Amino acid sequence: MGAKRKLSRLNGDEQGVAAIEFALVMPFLMVLFMAIVSYGGYFWIAHAVQQLANDGARAAIAGLDDAERQILAKASLGQDAGGYAYLNPASAQVNVISQGQRLAVQVDYDASGSPFWAMDELVPMPSSIIHREAVVRLGGY
């Protein structure tokens, strides 16, 4: 009878239940938090790379030929990339393509060294190569 009384007392005892529930839920919340931070960083870097492509296209339009446009676009990227946190100018490649009356500036950025990709084993991330392009028209409006 003494054992039954102890079991009935434990049946109504809820002490420590919150700690057990927290221990079960916390790993999922941490992964969710890391996913939010990682994807936020991805979107931030992708936006910054698009801005670099836009600025490179604006700078390249002043060039007289393709070689000069390539130089102007690279110089613009080198100057502007330092203004963005977590962007390494050495990880970016610029390509300028002239297609008739269009000038396209393509920027490929390797974000694998970014802290946002540190959890890519745990959180499925998009490709670490971010490709963005800006196109401007060359005269003839």
PDB file of C-alpha atoms in Angstrom:
ATOM      1  CA  MET A   1       0.000   0.000   0.000  1.00  0.00           C
ATOM      2  CA  GLY A   2       2.883   2.376   0.594  1.00  0.00           C
ATOM      3  CA  ALA A   3       4.099   1.971  -2.991  1.00  0.00           C
ATOM      4  CA  LYS A   4       0.652   2.808  -4.346  1.00  0.00           C
ATOM      5  CA  ARG A   5       0.528   5.961  -2.307  1.00  0.00           C
ATOM      6  CA  LYS A   6       3.942   7.081  -3.630  1.00  0.00           C
ATOM      7  CA  LEU A   7       2.862   6.448  -7.227  1.00  0.00           C
ATOM      8  CA  SER A   8      -0.380   8.350  -6.771  1.00  0.00           C
ATOM      9  CA  ARG A   9       1.570  11.275  -5.333  1.00  0.00           C
ATOM     10  CA  LEU A  10       3.913  11.281  -8.365  1.00  0.00           C
ATOM     11  CA  ASN A  11       0.957  11.142 -10.732  1.00  0.00           C
ATOM     12  CA  GLY A  12      -0.170  14.649  -9.758  1.00  0.00           C
ATOM     13  CA  ASP A  13       3.337  16.096  -9.364  1.00  0.00           C
ATOM     14  CA  GLU A  14       4.131  18.482 -12.260  1.00  0.00           C
ATOM     15  CA  GLN A  15       7.397  19.784 -10.905  1.00  0.00           C
ATOM     16  CA  GLY A  16      10.069  19.873 -13.636  1.00  0.00           C
ATOM     17  CA  VAL A  17       7.651  19.400 -16.541  1.00  0.00           C
ATOM     18  CA  ALA A  18       8.510  22.800 -18.024  1.00  0.00           C
ATOM     19  CA  ALA A  19      12.215  21.960 -17.981  1.00  0.00           C
ATOM     20  CA  ILE A  20      11.601  18.697 -19.824  1.00  0.00           C
ATOM     21  CA  GLU A  21       9.369  20.399 -22.405  1.00  0.00           C
ATOM     22  CA  PHE A  22      11.982  23.109 -22.892  1.00  0.00           C
ATOM     23  CA  ALA A  23      14.707  20.486 -23.385  1.00  0.00           C
ATOM     24  CA  LEU A  24      12.595  18.791 -26.070  1.00  0.00           C
ATOM     25  CA  VAL A  25      11.628  21.971 -27.951  1.00  0.00           C
ATOM     26  CA  MET A  26      14.855  24.001 -27.649  1.00  0.00           C
ATOM     27  CA  PRO A  27      16.876  22.170 -30.376  1.00  0.00           C
ATOM     28  CA  PHE A  28      14.126  22.835 -32.928  1.00  0.00           C
ATOM     29  CA  LEU A  29      13.905  26.481 -31.909  1.00  0.00           C
ATOM     30  CA  MET A  30      17.672  26.887 -32.217  1.00  0.00           C
ATOM     31  CA  VAL A  31      17.690  25.369 -35.724  1.00  0.00           C
ATOM     32  CA  LEU A  32      14.790  27.639 -36.697  1.00  0.00           C
ATOM     33  CA  PHE A  33      16.630  30.666 -35.319  1.00  0.00           C
ATOM     34  CA  MET A  34      19.822  29.737 -37.184  1.00  0.00           C
ATOM     35  CA  ALA A  35      17.811  29.284 -40.405  1.00  0.00           C
ATOM     36  CA  ILE A  36      16.279  32.738 -40.015  1.00  0.00           C
ATOM     37  CA  VAL A  37      19.697  34.328 -39.457  1.00  0.00           C
ATOM     38  CA  SER A  38      21.332  32.370 -42.299  1.00  0.00           C
ATOM     39  CA  TYR A  39      18.637  33.148 -44.851  1.00  0.00           C
ATOM     40  CA  GLY A  40      18.498  36.769 -43.727  1.00  0.00           C
ATOM     41  CA  GLY A  41      22.232  36.966 -44.383  1.00  0.00           C
ATOM     42  CA  TYR A  42      21.796  35.326 -47.786  1.00  0.00           C
ATOM     43  CA  PHE A  43      19.145  37.839 -48.815  1.00  0.00           C
ATOM     44  CA  TRP A  44      21.263  40.710 -47.506  1.00  0.00           C
ATOM     45  CA  ILE A  45      24.355  39.588 -49.450  1.00  0.00           C
ATOM     46  CA  ALA A  46      22.295  38.933 -52.600  1.00  0.00           C
ATOM     47  CA  HIS A  47      20.865  42.453 -52.396  1.00  0.00           C
ATOM     48  CA  ALA A  48      24.329  43.933 -51.863  1.00  0.00           C
ATOM     49  CA  VAL A  49      25.675  42.037 -54.895  1.00  0.00           C
ATOM     50  CA  GLN A  50      22.776  43.347 -56.992  1.00  0.00           C
ATOM     51  CA  GLN A  51      23.626  46.880 -55.870  1.00  0.00           C
ATOM     52  CA  LEU A  52      27.252  46.297 -56.890  1.00  0.00           C
ATOM     53  CA  ALA A  53      26.085  45.157 -60.337  1.00  0.00           C
ATOM     54  CA  ASN A  54      23.858  48.235 -60.646  1.00  0.00           C
ATOM     55  CA  ASP A  55      26.685  50.575 -59.671  1.00  0.00           C
ATOM     56  CA  GLY A  56      29.088  48.773 -61.996  1.00  0.00           C
ATOM     57  CA  ALA A  57      26.666  49.184 -64.912  1.00  0.00           C
ATOM     58  CA  ARG A  58      26.288  52.894 -64.195  1.00  0.00           C
ATOM     59  CA  ALA A  59      30.054  53.310 -64.097  1.00  0.00           C
ATOM     60  CA  ALA A  60      30.699  51.156 -67.171  1.00  0.00           C
ATOM     61  CA  ILE A  61      28.308  53.093 -69.384  1.00  0.00           C
ATOM     62  CA  ALA A  62      30.858  55.931 -69.526  1.00  0.00           C
ATOM     63  CA  GLY A  63      33.427  53.718 -71.263  1.00  0.00           C
ATOM     64  CA  LEU A  64      34.159  54.193 -74.955  1.00  0.00           C
ATOM     65  CA  ASP A  65      34.882  50.537 -75.746  1.00  0.00           C
ATOM     66  CA  ASP A  66      34.457  47.115 -74.097  1.00  0.00           C
ATOM     67  CA  ALA A  67      37.927  47.106 -72.522  1.00  0.00           C
ATOM     68  CA  GLU A  68      37.394  50.488 -70.882  1.00  0.00           C
ATOM     69  CA  ARG A  69      33.925  49.462 -69.683  1.00  0.00           C
ATOM     70  CA  GLN A  70      35.392  46.343 -68.070  1.00  0.00           C
ATOM     71  CA  ILE A  71      38.005  48.473 -66.270  1.00  0.00           C
ATOM     72  CA  LEU A  72      35.373  50.968 -65.068  1.00  0.00           C
ATOM     73  CA  ALA A  73      33.049  48.210 -63.802  1.00  0.00           C
ATOM     74  CA  LYS A  74      35.861  46.480 -61.893  1.00  0.00           C
ATOM     75  CA  ALA A  75      37.008  49.778 -60.386  1.00  0.00           C
ATOM     76  CA  SER A  76      33.461  50.519 -59.262  1.00  0.00           C
ATOM     77  CA  LEU A  77      33.162  47.111 -57.625  1.00  0.00           C
ATOM     78  CA  GLY A  78      36.521  47.532 -55.898  1.00  0.00           C
ATOM     79  CA  GLN A  79      35.491  50.896 -54.475  1.00  0.00           C
ATOM     80  CA  ASP A  80      31.931  50.041 -53.454  1.00  0.00           C
ATOM     81  CA  ALA A  81      32.365  46.507 -52.086  1.00  0.00           C
ATOM     82  CA  GLY A  82      34.313  47.766 -49.086  1.00  0.00           C
ATOM     83  CA  GLY A  83      31.254  49.722 -47.966  1.00  0.00           C
ATOM     84  CA  TYR A  84      29.235  46.555 -47.323  1.00  0.00           C
ATOM     85  CA  ALA A  85      29.870  44.525 -44.200  1.00  0.00           C
ATOM     86  CA  TYR A  86      30.657  40.825 -44.783  1.00  0.00           C
ATOM     87  CA  LEU A  87      31.502  41.424 -48.471  1.00  0.00           C
ATOM     88  CA  ASN A  88      34.998  40.575 -49.595  1.00  0.00           C
ATOM     89  CA  PRO A  89      35.911  42.283 -52.917  1.00  0.00           C
ATOM     90  CA  ALA A  90      38.336  39.444 -53.692  1.00  0.00           C
ATOM     91  CA  SER A  91      35.403  36.986 -53.795  1.00  0.00           C
ATOM     92  CA  ALA A  92      33.631  38.881 -56.584  1.00  0.00           C
ATOM     93  CA  GLN A  93      34.115  38.550 -60.316  1.00  0.00           C
ATOM     94  CA  VAL A  94      32.816  41.115 -62.794  1.00  0.00           C
ATOM     95  CA  ASN A  95      32.019  40.490 -66.434  1.00  0.00           C
ATOM     96  CA  VAL A  96      30.848  43.169 -68.883  1.00  0.00           C
ATOM     97  CA  ILE A  97      28.955  42.050 -71.984  1.00  0.00           C
ATOM     98  CA  SER A  98      27.968  44.371 -74.831  1.00  0.00           C
ATOM     99  CA  GLN A  99      25.035  43.144 -76.884  1.00  0.00           C
ATOM    100  CA  GLY A 100      24.120  45.695 -79.526  1.00  0.00           C
ATOM    101  CA  GLN A 101      22.493  48.608 -77.690  1.00  0.00           C
ATOM    102  CA  ARG A 102      22.623  46.810 -74.321  1.00  0.00           C
ATOM    103  CA  LEU A 103      25.398  46.682 -71.771  1.00  0.00           C
ATOM    104  CA  ALA A 104      25.177  43.929 -69.167  1.00  0.00           C
ATOM    105  CA  VAL A 105      27.318  43.851 -66.037  1.00  0.00           C
ATOM    106  CA  GLN A 106      27.360  40.461 -64.333  1.00  0.00           C
ATOM    107  CA  VAL A 107      28.692  39.962 -60.826  1.00  0.00           C
ATOM    108  CA  ASP A 108      29.412  36.501 -59.430  1.00  0.00           C
ATOM    109  CA  TYR A 109      30.110  36.476 -55.710  1.00  0.00           C
ATOM    110  CA  ASP A 110      31.382  33.455 -53.763  1.00  0.00           C
ATOM    111  CA  ALA A 111      29.776  33.733 -50.323  1.00  0.00           C
ATOM    112  CA  SER A 112      31.073  30.411 -48.985  1.00  0.00           C
ATOM    113  CA  GLY A 113      33.458  32.253 -46.649  1.00  0.00           C
ATOM    114  CA  SER A 114      30.623  34.274 -45.159  1.00  0.00           C
ATOM    115  CA  PRO A 115      29.558  33.527 -41.573  1.00  0.00           C
ATOM    116  CA  PHE A 116      26.008  32.991 -42.833  1.00  0.00           C
ATOM    117  CA  TRP A 117      27.106  29.768 -44.551  1.00  0.00           C
ATOM    118  CA  ALA A 118      28.735  28.411 -41.383  1.00  0.00           C
ATOM    119  CA  MET A 119      25.608  26.396 -40.556  1.00  0.00           C
ATOM    120  CA  ASP A 120      25.053  25.001 -44.063  1.00  0.00           C
ATOM    121  CA  GLU A 121      25.445  21.447 -42.741  1.00  0.00           C
ATOM    122  CA  LEU A 122      22.513  21.965 -40.393  1.00  0.00           C
ATOM    123  CA  VAL A 123      20.403  24.462 -42.348  1.00  0.00           C
ATOM    124  CA  PRO A 124      19.981  23.789 -46.086  1.00  0.00           C
ATOM    125  CA  MET A 125      21.277  26.910 -47.811  1.00  0.00           C
ATOM    126  CA  PRO A 126      21.098  28.015 -51.447  1.00  0.00           C
ATOM    127  CA  SER A 127      24.203  27.970 -53.608  1.00  0.00           C
ATOM    128  CA  SER A 128      27.053  30.014 -52.184  1.00  0.00           C
ATOM    129  CA  ILE A 129      27.723  31.466 -55.649  1.00  0.00           C
ATOM    130  CA  ILE A 130      25.441  34.488 -55.985  1.00  0.00           C
ATOM    131  CA  HIS A 131      24.960  35.669 -59.569  1.00  0.00           C
ATOM    132  CA  ARG A 132      23.408  39.068 -60.245  1.00  0.00           C
ATOM    133  CA  GLU A 133      23.181  41.131 -63.409  1.00  0.00           C
ATOM    134  CA  ALA A 134      22.355  44.730 -64.312  1.00  0.00           C
ATOM    135  CA  VAL A 135      21.552  45.837 -67.861  1.00  0.00           C
ATOM    136  CA  VAL A 136      21.648  49.407 -69.206  1.00  0.00           C
ATOM    137  CA  ARG A 137      20.864  50.729 -72.637  1.00  0.00           C
ATOM    138  CA  LEU A 138      23.581  52.382 -74.696  1.00  0.00           C
ATOM    139  CA  GLY A 139      22.063  55.507 -76.257  1.00  0.00           C
ATOM    140  CA  GLY A 140      19.379  55.475 -78.916  1.00  0.00           C
ATOM    141  CA  TYR A 141      16.428  56.255 -76.671  1.00  0.00           C
TER     142      TYR A 141
END
